[in-house]
Amino acid sequence: MRGLILLSFALALRADERTQQLAERLARETQAFEKIAPQLVGRETLHQRVMVAPRFKLRVGDAAKHPVAAWKEHEVVSEYAFAVLGREIHELRQVTSVDGKQVAGENQAQDALAKLITSHNDERKRRALEQLQKYGLQGAATDFGQILLLFTRGNLERYEITAAGPRLLGIVPTQVFHYQQLDGPHALTVFRADSAAKTQSLSVEGEIWVREADGLPLRITMAATDSSADKAVREEATVDYAMSEYGALLPVETTHRELRSGVEVEENKFTYTGFHRFGAQR
């Protein structure tokens, strides 16, 4: 019995040590991101699938009782960057093509982003946050690319972080940690066109995956459920990061899913490539 108690104590100390190491690494990486990310521009490609309202077709028998659900798909390519709005970093984008149809040139879009980022006009930046809605995308989720910034040094105390054990990310050995928001401002704000409240702020939980070899964060997941809606709405997101040549983690891919009463109704998959400093060639 004494041996089991000592073993449990040793495991608890080891888990606490790993959590402390994670906290320090997250603080360093968020600091680097805040410094470097607003200096860069890249290309974002969004593949969106949205379930549209059921269609009723002329049918006979039992089939007539069941409407046909359909998925609408879009591909949107944008020049993509981060900018400080107020005191927070947000994603900004200038769309260059929608479903293969060009709507703006790359140089034109990059110039527009550069002017926005260096501008002190926050209202112009807020309007730029609505770029995806401008092209008719339903419920396009944004601002996941900087999910890393949930864990700045000043924010870490708002989360309970516990070790969840080893896991493989592809072929890369990782250690996974579970986090849950305890207090502070709600981390996720959802805009709903079909809600009287229009916006809903939610607390979040999820996982942080770090490379076993050196503790580098590689993946952050997020989940939040809005139980106030007529149908329980769950938002899920997974953001994969990689260390860039600029010394800061940058997003590689984001997958966002929305579920209503447990049924998936929307998927947004973003990929990010070609990050470079403003004015430099790709």
PDB file of C-alpha atoms in Angstrom:
ATOM      1  CA  MET A   1       0.000   0.000   0.000  1.00  0.00           C
ATOM      2  CA  ARG A   2       2.815   2.410   0.903  1.00  0.00           C
ATOM      3  CA  GLY A   3       4.438   1.647  -2.457  1.00  0.00           C
ATOM      4  CA  LEU A   4       1.209   2.476  -4.300  1.00  0.00           C
ATOM      5  CA  ILE A   5       0.860   5.773  -2.421  1.00  0.00           C
ATOM      6  CA  LEU A   6       4.443   6.746  -3.263  1.00  0.00           C
ATOM      7  CA  LEU A   7       3.929   5.807  -6.921  1.00  0.00           C
ATOM      8  CA  SER A   8       0.723   7.868  -7.125  1.00  0.00           C
ATOM      9  CA  PHE A   9       2.489  10.824  -5.514  1.00  0.00           C
ATOM     10  CA  ALA A  10       5.402  10.528  -7.953  1.00  0.00           C
ATOM     11  CA  LEU A  11       3.020  10.377 -10.935  1.00  0.00           C
ATOM     12  CA  ALA A  12       1.156  13.446  -9.657  1.00  0.00           C
ATOM     13  CA  LEU A  13       4.428  15.351  -9.297  1.00  0.00           C
ATOM     14  CA  ARG A  14       5.452  14.313 -12.810  1.00  0.00           C
ATOM     15  CA  ALA A  15       2.097  15.436 -14.247  1.00  0.00           C
ATOM     16  CA  ASP A  16       2.341  18.754 -12.418  1.00  0.00           C
ATOM     17  CA  GLU A  17       5.896  19.256 -13.719  1.00  0.00           C
ATOM     18  CA  ARG A  18       4.729  18.634 -17.293  1.00  0.00           C
ATOM     19  CA  THR A  19       1.866  21.075 -16.848  1.00  0.00           C
ATOM     20  CA  GLN A  20       4.243  23.750 -15.604  1.00  0.00           C
ATOM     21  CA  GLN A  21       6.559  23.132 -18.560  1.00  0.00           C
ATOM     22  CA  LEU A  22       3.571  23.412 -20.893  1.00  0.00           C
ATOM     23  CA  ALA A  23       2.514  26.720 -19.324  1.00  0.00           C
ATOM     24  CA  GLU A  24       5.997  28.182 -19.793  1.00  0.00           C
ATOM     25  CA  ARG A  25       6.234  26.992 -23.393  1.00  0.00           C
ATOM     26  CA  LEU A  26       2.772  28.363 -24.228  1.00  0.00           C
ATOM     27  CA  ALA A  27       3.671  31.734 -22.736  1.00  0.00           C
ATOM     28  CA  ARG A  28       6.819  31.935 -24.885  1.00  0.00           C
ATOM     29  CA  GLU A  29       5.046  30.872 -28.068  1.00  0.00           C
ATOM     30  CA  THR A  30       2.149  33.299 -27.613  1.00  0.00           C
ATOM     31  CA  GLN A  31       4.628  36.127 -27.067  1.00  0.00           C
ATOM     32  CA  ALA A  32       6.444  35.244 -30.301  1.00  0.00           C
ATOM     33  CA  PHE A  33       3.134  35.012 -32.185  1.00  0.00           C
ATOM     34  CA  GLU A  34       1.984  38.433 -30.975  1.00  0.00           C
ATOM     35  CA  LYS A  35       5.246  39.955 -32.175  1.00  0.00           C
ATOM     36  CA  ILE A  36       5.652  38.218 -35.552  1.00  0.00           C
ATOM     37  CA  ALA A  37       2.190  37.346 -36.904  1.00  0.00           C
ATOM     38  CA  PRO A  38       1.027  40.944 -37.651  1.00  0.00           C
ATOM     39  CA  GLN A  39       4.088  41.365 -39.917  1.00  0.00           C
ATOM     40  CA  LEU A  40       3.124  38.498 -42.228  1.00  0.00           C
ATOM     41  CA  VAL A  41       0.669  37.765 -45.006  1.00  0.00           C
ATOM     42  CA  GLY A  42      -0.216  34.364 -46.432  1.00  0.00           C
ATOM     43  CA  ARG A  43      -2.820  32.599 -48.524  1.00  0.00           C
ATOM     44  CA  GLU A  44      -5.920  31.020 -47.027  1.00  0.00           C
ATOM     45  CA  THR A  45      -8.093  28.488 -48.824  1.00  0.00           C
ATOM     46  CA  LEU A  46     -11.494  27.739 -47.316  1.00  0.00           C
ATOM     47  CA  HIS A  47     -13.558  24.698 -48.237  1.00  0.00           C
ATOM     48  CA  GLN A  48     -17.024  25.080 -46.753  1.00  0.00           C
ATOM     49  CA  ARG A  49     -19.853  22.562 -46.554  1.00  0.00           C
ATOM     50  CA  VAL A  50     -23.204  23.799 -45.228  1.00  0.00           C
ATOM     51  CA  MET A  51     -26.425  21.846 -44.900  1.00  0.00           C
ATOM     52  CA  VAL A  52     -29.188  23.852 -46.547  1.00  0.00           C
ATOM     53  CA  ALA A  53     -32.903  23.730 -45.765  1.00  0.00           C
ATOM     54  CA  PRO A  54     -34.524  20.424 -46.747  1.00  0.00           C
ATOM     55  CA  ARG A  55     -36.071  20.302 -50.171  1.00  0.00           C
ATOM     56  CA  PHE A  56     -39.455  18.705 -50.778  1.00  0.00           C
ATOM     57  CA  LYS A  57     -39.815  16.733 -53.974  1.00  0.00           C
ATOM     58  CA  LEU A  58     -42.786  14.946 -55.465  1.00  0.00           C
ATOM     59  CA  ARG A  59     -42.661  11.462 -54.010  1.00  0.00           C
ATOM     60  CA  VAL A  60     -45.058   8.663 -53.188  1.00  0.00           C
ATOM     61  CA  GLY A  61     -45.305   6.336 -50.221  1.00  0.00           C
ATOM     62  CA  ASP A  62     -43.148   6.626 -47.112  1.00  0.00           C
ATOM     63  CA  ALA A  63     -40.471   8.599 -48.981  1.00  0.00           C
ATOM     64  CA  ALA A  64     -42.878  11.510 -49.274  1.00  0.00           C
ATOM     65  CA  LYS A  65     -42.728  12.022 -45.496  1.00  0.00           C
ATOM     66  CA  HIS A  66     -38.985  12.755 -45.455  1.00  0.00           C
ATOM     67  CA  PRO A  67     -37.544  15.928 -46.982  1.00  0.00           C
ATOM     68  CA  VAL A  68     -34.215  15.685 -48.791  1.00  0.00           C
ATOM     69  CA  ALA A  69     -31.319  17.445 -47.041  1.00  0.00           C
ATOM     70  CA  ALA A  70     -28.653  18.873 -49.283  1.00  0.00           C
ATOM     71  CA  TRP A  71     -25.130  20.189 -48.812  1.00  0.00           C
ATOM     72  CA  LYS A  72     -23.920  23.403 -50.408  1.00  0.00           C
ATOM     73  CA  GLU A  73     -20.172  23.684 -50.981  1.00  0.00           C
ATOM     74  CA  HIS A  74     -17.904  26.660 -51.610  1.00  0.00           C
ATOM     75  CA  GLU A  75     -14.195  27.281 -52.089  1.00  0.00           C
ATOM     76  CA  VAL A  76     -12.863  30.717 -51.183  1.00  0.00           C
ATOM     77  CA  VAL A  77      -9.249  31.840 -51.599  1.00  0.00           C
ATOM     78  CA  SER A  78      -8.035  34.924 -49.747  1.00  0.00           C
ATOM     79  CA  GLU A  79      -4.940  36.863 -48.902  1.00  0.00           C
ATOM     80  CA  TYR A  80      -4.733  36.391 -45.154  1.00  0.00           C
ATOM     81  CA  ALA A  81      -3.105  38.263 -42.294  1.00  0.00           C
ATOM     82  CA  PHE A  82      -3.387  39.170 -38.622  1.00  0.00           C
ATOM     83  CA  ALA A  83      -3.966  42.668 -37.279  1.00  0.00           C
ATOM     84  CA  VAL A  84      -4.357  44.333 -33.913  1.00  0.00           C
ATOM     85  CA  LEU A  85      -7.906  45.583 -33.397  1.00  0.00           C
ATOM     86  CA  GLY A  86      -8.316  47.372 -30.101  1.00  0.00           C
ATOM     87  CA  ARG A  87      -6.053  45.303 -27.878  1.00  0.00           C
ATOM     88  CA  GLU A  88      -6.637  41.961 -29.573  1.00  0.00           C
ATOM     89  CA  ILE A  89      -5.258  40.229 -32.655  1.00  0.00           C
ATOM     90  CA  HIS A  90      -7.835  39.244 -35.277  1.00  0.00           C
ATOM     91  CA  GLU A  91      -7.732  37.543 -38.655  1.00  0.00           C
ATOM     92  CA  LEU A  92      -8.099  39.813 -41.658  1.00  0.00           C
ATOM     93  CA  ARG A  93      -8.580  38.613 -45.206  1.00  0.00           C
ATOM     94  CA  GLN A  94      -9.163  39.983 -48.671  1.00  0.00           C
ATOM     95  CA  VAL A  95     -10.963  37.490 -50.901  1.00  0.00           C
ATOM     96  CA  THR A  96      -9.356  36.892 -54.288  1.00  0.00           C
ATOM     97  CA  SER A  97     -11.574  34.113 -55.696  1.00  0.00           C
ATOM     98  CA  VAL A  98     -14.897  32.433 -54.943  1.00  0.00           C
ATOM     99  CA  ASP A  99     -15.689  29.016 -56.419  1.00  0.00           C
ATOM    100  CA  GLY A 100     -12.948  29.497 -58.993  1.00  0.00           C
ATOM    101  CA  LYS A 101     -14.082  32.969 -60.094  1.00  0.00           C
ATOM    102  CA  GLN A 102     -11.516  35.708 -59.503  1.00  0.00           C
ATOM    103  CA  VAL A 103     -12.842  38.756 -57.656  1.00  0.00           C
ATOM    104  CA  ALA A 104      -9.562  40.576 -56.959  1.00  0.00           C
ATOM    105  CA  GLY A 105      -5.886  40.302 -57.872  1.00  0.00           C
ATOM    106  CA  GLU A 106      -3.355  39.006 -55.339  1.00  0.00           C
ATOM    107  CA  ASN A 107      -1.290  42.204 -55.389  1.00  0.00           C
ATOM    108  CA  GLN A 108      -4.419  44.305 -54.998  1.00  0.00           C
ATOM    109  CA  ALA A 109      -5.542  42.175 -52.043  1.00  0.00           C
ATOM    110  CA  GLN A 110      -2.122  42.312 -50.387  1.00  0.00           C
ATOM    111  CA  ASP A 111      -1.997  46.086 -50.766  1.00  0.00           C
ATOM    112  CA  ALA A 112      -5.449  46.367 -49.199  1.00  0.00           C
ATOM    113  CA  LEU A 113      -4.371  44.215 -46.261  1.00  0.00           C
ATOM    114  CA  ALA A 114      -1.179  46.200 -45.751  1.00  0.00           C
ATOM    115  CA  LYS A 115      -3.158  49.443 -45.605  1.00  0.00           C
ATOM    116  CA  LEU A 116      -5.622  47.935 -43.144  1.00  0.00           C
ATOM    117  CA  ILE A 117      -2.973  46.552 -40.826  1.00  0.00           C
ATOM    118  CA  THR A 118      -0.986  49.779 -40.685  1.00  0.00           C
ATOM    119  CA  SER A 119      -4.154  51.852 -40.327  1.00  0.00           C
ATOM    120  CA  HIS A 120      -5.374  53.173 -36.977  1.00  0.00           C
ATOM    121  CA  ASN A 121      -8.961  53.075 -38.202  1.00  0.00           C
ATOM    122  CA  ASP A 122     -10.529  50.270 -36.173  1.00  0.00           C
ATOM    123  CA  GLU A 123     -13.887  50.669 -37.900  1.00  0.00           C
ATOM    124  CA  ARG A 124     -12.348  49.812 -41.278  1.00  0.00           C
ATOM    125  CA  LYS A 125     -10.738  46.754 -39.710  1.00  0.00           C
ATOM    126  CA  ARG A 126     -14.070  45.648 -38.222  1.00  0.00           C
ATOM    127  CA  ARG A 127     -15.695  45.890 -41.645  1.00  0.00           C
ATOM    128  CA  ALA A 128     -12.885  43.763 -43.057  1.00  0.00           C
ATOM    129  CA  LEU A 129     -13.735  41.023 -40.556  1.00  0.00           C
ATOM    130  CA  GLU A 130     -16.909  40.435 -42.575  1.00  0.00           C
ATOM    131  CA  GLN A 131     -15.151  39.586 -45.842  1.00  0.00           C
ATOM    132  CA  LEU A 132     -16.482  36.023 -45.966  1.00  0.00           C
ATOM    133  CA  GLN A 133     -20.079  37.059 -45.238  1.00  0.00           C
ATOM    134  CA  LYS A 134     -19.782  39.604 -48.058  1.00  0.00           C
ATOM    135  CA  TYR A 135     -19.592  36.718 -50.521  1.00  0.00           C
ATOM    136  CA  GLY A 136     -22.624  34.912 -49.129  1.00  0.00           C
ATOM    137  CA  LEU A 137     -20.950  32.285 -46.994  1.00  0.00           C
ATOM    138  CA  GLN A 138     -23.379  31.124 -44.326  1.00  0.00           C
ATOM    139  CA  GLY A 139     -22.028  31.167 -40.797  1.00  0.00           C
ATOM    140  CA  ALA A 140     -18.384  31.218 -41.844  1.00  0.00           C
ATOM    141  CA  ALA A 141     -16.314  30.781 -38.683  1.00  0.00           C
ATOM    142  CA  THR A 142     -13.330  33.049 -38.251  1.00  0.00           C
ATOM    143  CA  ASP A 143     -10.634  33.980 -35.748  1.00  0.00           C
ATOM    144  CA  PHE A 144      -9.487  30.431 -35.067  1.00  0.00           C
ATOM    145  CA  GLY A 145      -5.997  30.978 -36.514  1.00  0.00           C
ATOM    146  CA  GLN A 146      -4.883  32.764 -33.349  1.00  0.00           C
ATOM    147  CA  ILE A 147      -6.495  30.314 -30.895  1.00  0.00           C
ATOM    148  CA  LEU A 148      -2.983  29.937 -29.460  1.00  0.00           C
ATOM    149  CA  LEU A 149      -3.493  33.341 -27.831  1.00  0.00           C
ATOM    150  CA  LEU A 150      -5.979  31.854 -25.377  1.00  0.00           C
ATOM    151  CA  PHE A 151      -2.892  30.865 -23.409  1.00  0.00           C
ATOM    152  CA  THR A 152      -0.931  34.067 -22.978  1.00  0.00           C
ATOM    153  CA  ARG A 153       0.875  34.368 -19.657  1.00  0.00           C
ATOM    154  CA  GLY A 154      -1.864  36.634 -18.319  1.00  0.00           C
ATOM    155  CA  ASN A 155      -4.666  34.261 -19.376  1.00  0.00           C
ATOM    156  CA  LEU A 156      -3.263  30.927 -18.200  1.00  0.00           C
ATOM    157  CA  GLU A 157      -4.767  31.210 -14.737  1.00  0.00           C
ATOM    158  CA  ARG A 158      -8.226  31.234 -16.313  1.00  0.00           C
ATOM    159  CA  TYR A 159      -7.835  27.616 -17.389  1.00  0.00           C
ATOM    160  CA  GLU A 160      -7.545  24.329 -15.557  1.00  0.00           C
ATOM    161  CA  ILE A 161      -4.957  22.270 -17.417  1.00  0.00           C
ATOM    162  CA  THR A 162      -4.421  18.559 -16.739  1.00  0.00           C
ATOM    163  CA  ALA A 163      -2.185  15.969 -18.381  1.00  0.00           C
ATOM    164  CA  ALA A 164      -4.111  13.476 -20.540  1.00  0.00           C
ATOM    165  CA  GLY A 165      -1.224  11.239 -21.606  1.00  0.00           C
ATOM    166  CA  PRO A 166       0.679  10.309 -24.779  1.00  0.00           C
ATOM    167  CA  ARG A 167      -0.834  10.158 -28.253  1.00  0.00           C
ATOM    168  CA  LEU A 168       0.361  10.032 -31.852  1.00  0.00           C
ATOM    169  CA  LEU A 169      -0.274  12.964 -34.198  1.00  0.00           C
ATOM    170  CA  GLY A 170       0.272  11.162 -37.477  1.00  0.00           C
ATOM    171  CA  ILE A 171       3.644   9.572 -36.742  1.00  0.00           C
ATOM    172  CA  VAL A 172       4.768  12.246 -34.256  1.00  0.00           C
ATOM    173  CA  PRO A 173       4.740  11.229 -30.565  1.00  0.00           C
ATOM    174  CA  THR A 174       2.956  13.881 -28.498  1.00  0.00           C
ATOM    175  CA  GLN A 175       1.793  14.583 -24.985  1.00  0.00           C
ATOM    176  CA  VAL A 176      -1.806  15.756 -24.727  1.00  0.00           C
ATOM    177  CA  PHE A 177      -3.244  18.096 -22.112  1.00  0.00           C
ATOM    178  CA  HIS A 178      -6.892  18.856 -21.437  1.00  0.00           C
ATOM    179  CA  TYR A 179      -7.919  22.412 -20.622  1.00  0.00           C
ATOM    180  CA  GLN A 180     -11.164  23.879 -19.340  1.00  0.00           C
ATOM    181  CA  GLN A 181     -12.023  27.536 -18.918  1.00  0.00           C
ATOM    182  CA  LEU A 182     -12.804  28.407 -15.312  1.00  0.00           C
ATOM    183  CA  ASP A 183     -13.466  32.139 -15.412  1.00  0.00           C
ATOM    184  CA  GLY A 184     -12.703  35.369 -17.235  1.00  0.00           C
ATOM    185  CA  PRO A 185     -14.256  36.616 -20.486  1.00  0.00           C
ATOM    186  CA  HIS A 186     -15.845  33.882 -22.562  1.00  0.00           C
ATOM    187  CA  ALA A 187     -13.329  32.698 -25.135  1.00  0.00           C
ATOM    188  CA  LEU A 188     -15.745  32.018 -28.020  1.00  0.00           C
ATOM    189  CA  THR A 189     -18.271  34.449 -29.463  1.00  0.00           C
ATOM    190  CA  VAL A 190     -20.785  32.977 -31.911  1.00  0.00           C
ATOM    191  CA  PHE A 191     -22.836  35.146 -34.266  1.00  0.00           C
ATOM    192  CA  ARG A 192     -26.240  33.683 -35.094  1.00  0.00           C
ATOM    193  CA  ALA A 193     -28.456  35.039 -37.840  1.00  0.00           C
ATOM    194  CA  ASP A 194     -31.372  32.912 -36.576  1.00  0.00           C
ATOM    195  CA  SER A 195     -31.200  34.049 -32.961  1.00  0.00           C
ATOM    196  CA  ALA A 196     -32.892  36.999 -31.300  1.00  0.00           C
ATOM    197  CA  ALA A 197     -29.761  37.520 -29.211  1.00  0.00           C
ATOM    198  CA  LYS A 198     -27.613  37.529 -32.379  1.00  0.00           C
ATOM    199  CA  THR A 199     -24.456  36.726 -30.389  1.00  0.00           C
ATOM    200  CA  GLN A 200     -23.672  34.152 -27.728  1.00  0.00           C
ATOM    201  CA  SER A 201     -20.461  34.096 -25.694  1.00  0.00           C
ATOM    202  CA  LEU A 202     -19.371  30.676 -24.516  1.00  0.00           C
ATOM    203  CA  SER A 203     -16.773  29.166 -22.231  1.00  0.00           C
ATOM    204  CA  VAL A 204     -14.560  26.573 -23.867  1.00  0.00           C
ATOM    205  CA  GLU A 205     -12.611  23.411 -23.252  1.00  0.00           C
ATOM    206  CA  GLY A 206     -10.367  21.282 -25.390  1.00  0.00           C
ATOM    207  CA  GLU A 207      -6.919  19.770 -25.815  1.00  0.00           C
ATOM    208  CA  ILE A 208      -3.371  20.977 -26.376  1.00  0.00           C
ATOM    209  CA  TRP A 209      -1.045  18.559 -28.192  1.00  0.00           C
ATOM    210  CA  VAL A 210       2.687  19.127 -27.776  1.00  0.00           C
ATOM    211  CA  ARG A 211       5.605  17.333 -29.393  1.00  0.00           C
ATOM    212  CA  GLU A 212       7.092  14.792 -27.021  1.00  0.00           C
ATOM    213  CA  ALA A 213      10.665  15.614 -28.008  1.00  0.00           C
ATOM    214  CA  ASP A 214      10.643  19.315 -27.112  1.00  0.00           C
ATOM    215  CA  GLY A 215       7.190  20.404 -25.942  1.00  0.00           C
ATOM    216  CA  LEU A 216       6.374  22.401 -29.102  1.00  0.00           C
ATOM    217  CA  PRO A 217       2.587  22.953 -29.384  1.00  0.00           C
ATOM    218  CA  LEU A 218       1.317  21.301 -32.566  1.00  0.00           C
ATOM    219  CA  ARG A 219      -2.463  21.186 -32.171  1.00  0.00           C
ATOM    220  CA  ILE A 220      -5.118  22.993 -30.152  1.00  0.00           C
ATOM    221  CA  THR A 221      -8.740  21.877 -30.107  1.00  0.00           C
ATOM    222  CA  MET A 222     -11.746  23.786 -28.816  1.00  0.00           C
ATOM    223  CA  ALA A 223     -15.327  22.812 -28.035  1.00  0.00           C
ATOM    224  CA  ALA A 224     -18.260  24.796 -26.672  1.00  0.00           C
ATOM    225  CA  THR A 225     -21.985  24.079 -26.420  1.00  0.00           C
ATOM    226  CA  ASP A 226     -24.755  26.662 -26.527  1.00  0.00           C
ATOM    227  CA  SER A 227     -27.683  25.047 -24.700  1.00  0.00           C
ATOM    228  CA  SER A 228     -29.809  28.203 -24.846  1.00  0.00           C
ATOM    229  CA  ALA A 229     -30.701  27.654 -28.506  1.00  0.00           C
ATOM    230  CA  ASP A 230     -33.846  25.772 -29.572  1.00  0.00           C
ATOM    231  CA  LYS A 231     -31.556  22.967 -30.616  1.00  0.00           C
ATOM    232  CA  ALA A 232     -28.350  22.500 -28.642  1.00  0.00           C
ATOM    233  CA  VAL A 233     -25.546  23.913 -30.789  1.00  0.00           C
ATOM    234  CA  ARG A 234     -22.017  22.611 -30.398  1.00  0.00           C
ATOM    235  CA  GLU A 235     -19.007  24.306 -31.952  1.00  0.00           C
ATOM    236  CA  GLU A 236     -15.830  22.270 -32.450  1.00  0.00           C
ATOM    237  CA  ALA A 237     -12.509  23.400 -33.876  1.00  0.00           C
ATOM    238  CA  THR A 238      -9.065  21.893 -34.396  1.00  0.00           C
ATOM    239  CA  VAL A 239      -6.109  24.107 -35.307  1.00  0.00           C
ATOM    240  CA  ASP A 240      -2.776  22.599 -36.356  1.00  0.00           C
ATOM    241  CA  TYR A 241       0.378  24.705 -36.010  1.00  0.00           C
ATOM    242  CA  ALA A 242       3.949  24.470 -37.285  1.00  0.00           C
ATOM    243  CA  MET A 243       7.060  26.446 -36.432  1.00  0.00           C
ATOM    244  CA  SER A 244       7.770  28.990 -39.177  1.00  0.00           C
ATOM    245  CA  GLU A 245      11.060  30.347 -40.470  1.00  0.00           C
ATOM    246  CA  TYR A 246      10.210  33.566 -38.611  1.00  0.00           C
ATOM    247  CA  GLY A 247      10.561  31.972 -35.190  1.00  0.00           C
ATOM    248  CA  ALA A 248       6.859  31.841 -34.387  1.00  0.00           C
ATOM    249  CA  LEU A 249       4.144  29.204 -34.639  1.00  0.00           C
ATOM    250  CA  LEU A 250       1.727  29.805 -37.517  1.00  0.00           C
ATOM    251  CA  PRO A 251      -1.485  27.948 -38.388  1.00  0.00           C
ATOM    252  CA  VAL A 252      -1.313  25.237 -41.030  1.00  0.00           C
ATOM    253  CA  GLU A 253      -4.895  24.000 -41.018  1.00  0.00           C
ATOM    254  CA  THR A 254      -8.123  24.716 -39.159  1.00  0.00           C
ATOM    255  CA  THR A 255     -11.219  22.536 -39.152  1.00  0.00           C
ATOM    256  CA  HIS A 256     -14.411  23.918 -37.648  1.00  0.00           C
ATOM    257  CA  ARG A 257     -17.642  21.949 -37.302  1.00  0.00           C
ATOM    258  CA  GLU A 258     -21.062  23.025 -36.080  1.00  0.00           C
ATOM    259  CA  LEU A 259     -23.498  20.429 -34.769  1.00  0.00           C
ATOM    260  CA  ARG A 260     -27.160  20.926 -33.912  1.00  0.00           C
ATOM    261  CA  SER A 261     -28.758  18.300 -31.682  1.00  0.00           C
ATOM    262  CA  GLY A 262     -25.744  16.128 -32.448  1.00  0.00           C
ATOM    263  CA  VAL A 263     -26.070  16.409 -36.241  1.00  0.00           C
ATOM    264  CA  GLU A 264     -23.323  18.103 -38.245  1.00  0.00           C
ATOM    265  CA  VAL A 265     -24.727  21.032 -40.235  1.00  0.00           C
ATOM    266  CA  GLU A 266     -21.567  22.888 -41.224  1.00  0.00           C
ATOM    267  CA  GLU A 267     -17.869  22.269 -41.807  1.00  0.00           C
ATOM    268  CA  ASN A 268     -15.250  24.920 -42.558  1.00  0.00           C
ATOM    269  CA  LYS A 269     -11.784  23.681 -43.457  1.00  0.00           C
ATOM    270  CA  PHE A 270      -9.077  26.341 -43.803  1.00  0.00           C
ATOM    271  CA  THR A 271      -5.543  25.740 -45.049  1.00  0.00           C
ATOM    272  CA  TYR A 272      -2.786  28.357 -44.857  1.00  0.00           C
ATOM    273  CA  THR A 273       0.292  28.573 -47.071  1.00  0.00           C
ATOM    274  CA  GLY A 274       2.993  30.939 -48.287  1.00  0.00           C
ATOM    275  CA  PHE A 275       3.454  33.167 -45.255  1.00  0.00           C
ATOM    276  CA  HIS A 276       5.893  35.989 -45.963  1.00  0.00           C
ATOM    277  CA  ARG A 277       6.544  39.524 -44.803  1.00  0.00           C
ATOM    278  CA  PHE A 278       4.553  42.307 -46.391  1.00  0.00           C
ATOM    279  CA  GLY A 279       6.255  43.553 -49.540  1.00  0.00           C
ATOM    280  CA  ALA A 280       8.392  40.406 -49.956  1.00  0.00           C
ATOM    281  CA  GLN A 281       7.960  37.914 -52.781  1.00  0.00           C
ATOM    282  CA  ARG A 282       6.446  34.511 -52.057  1.00  0.00           C
TER     283      ARG A 282
END
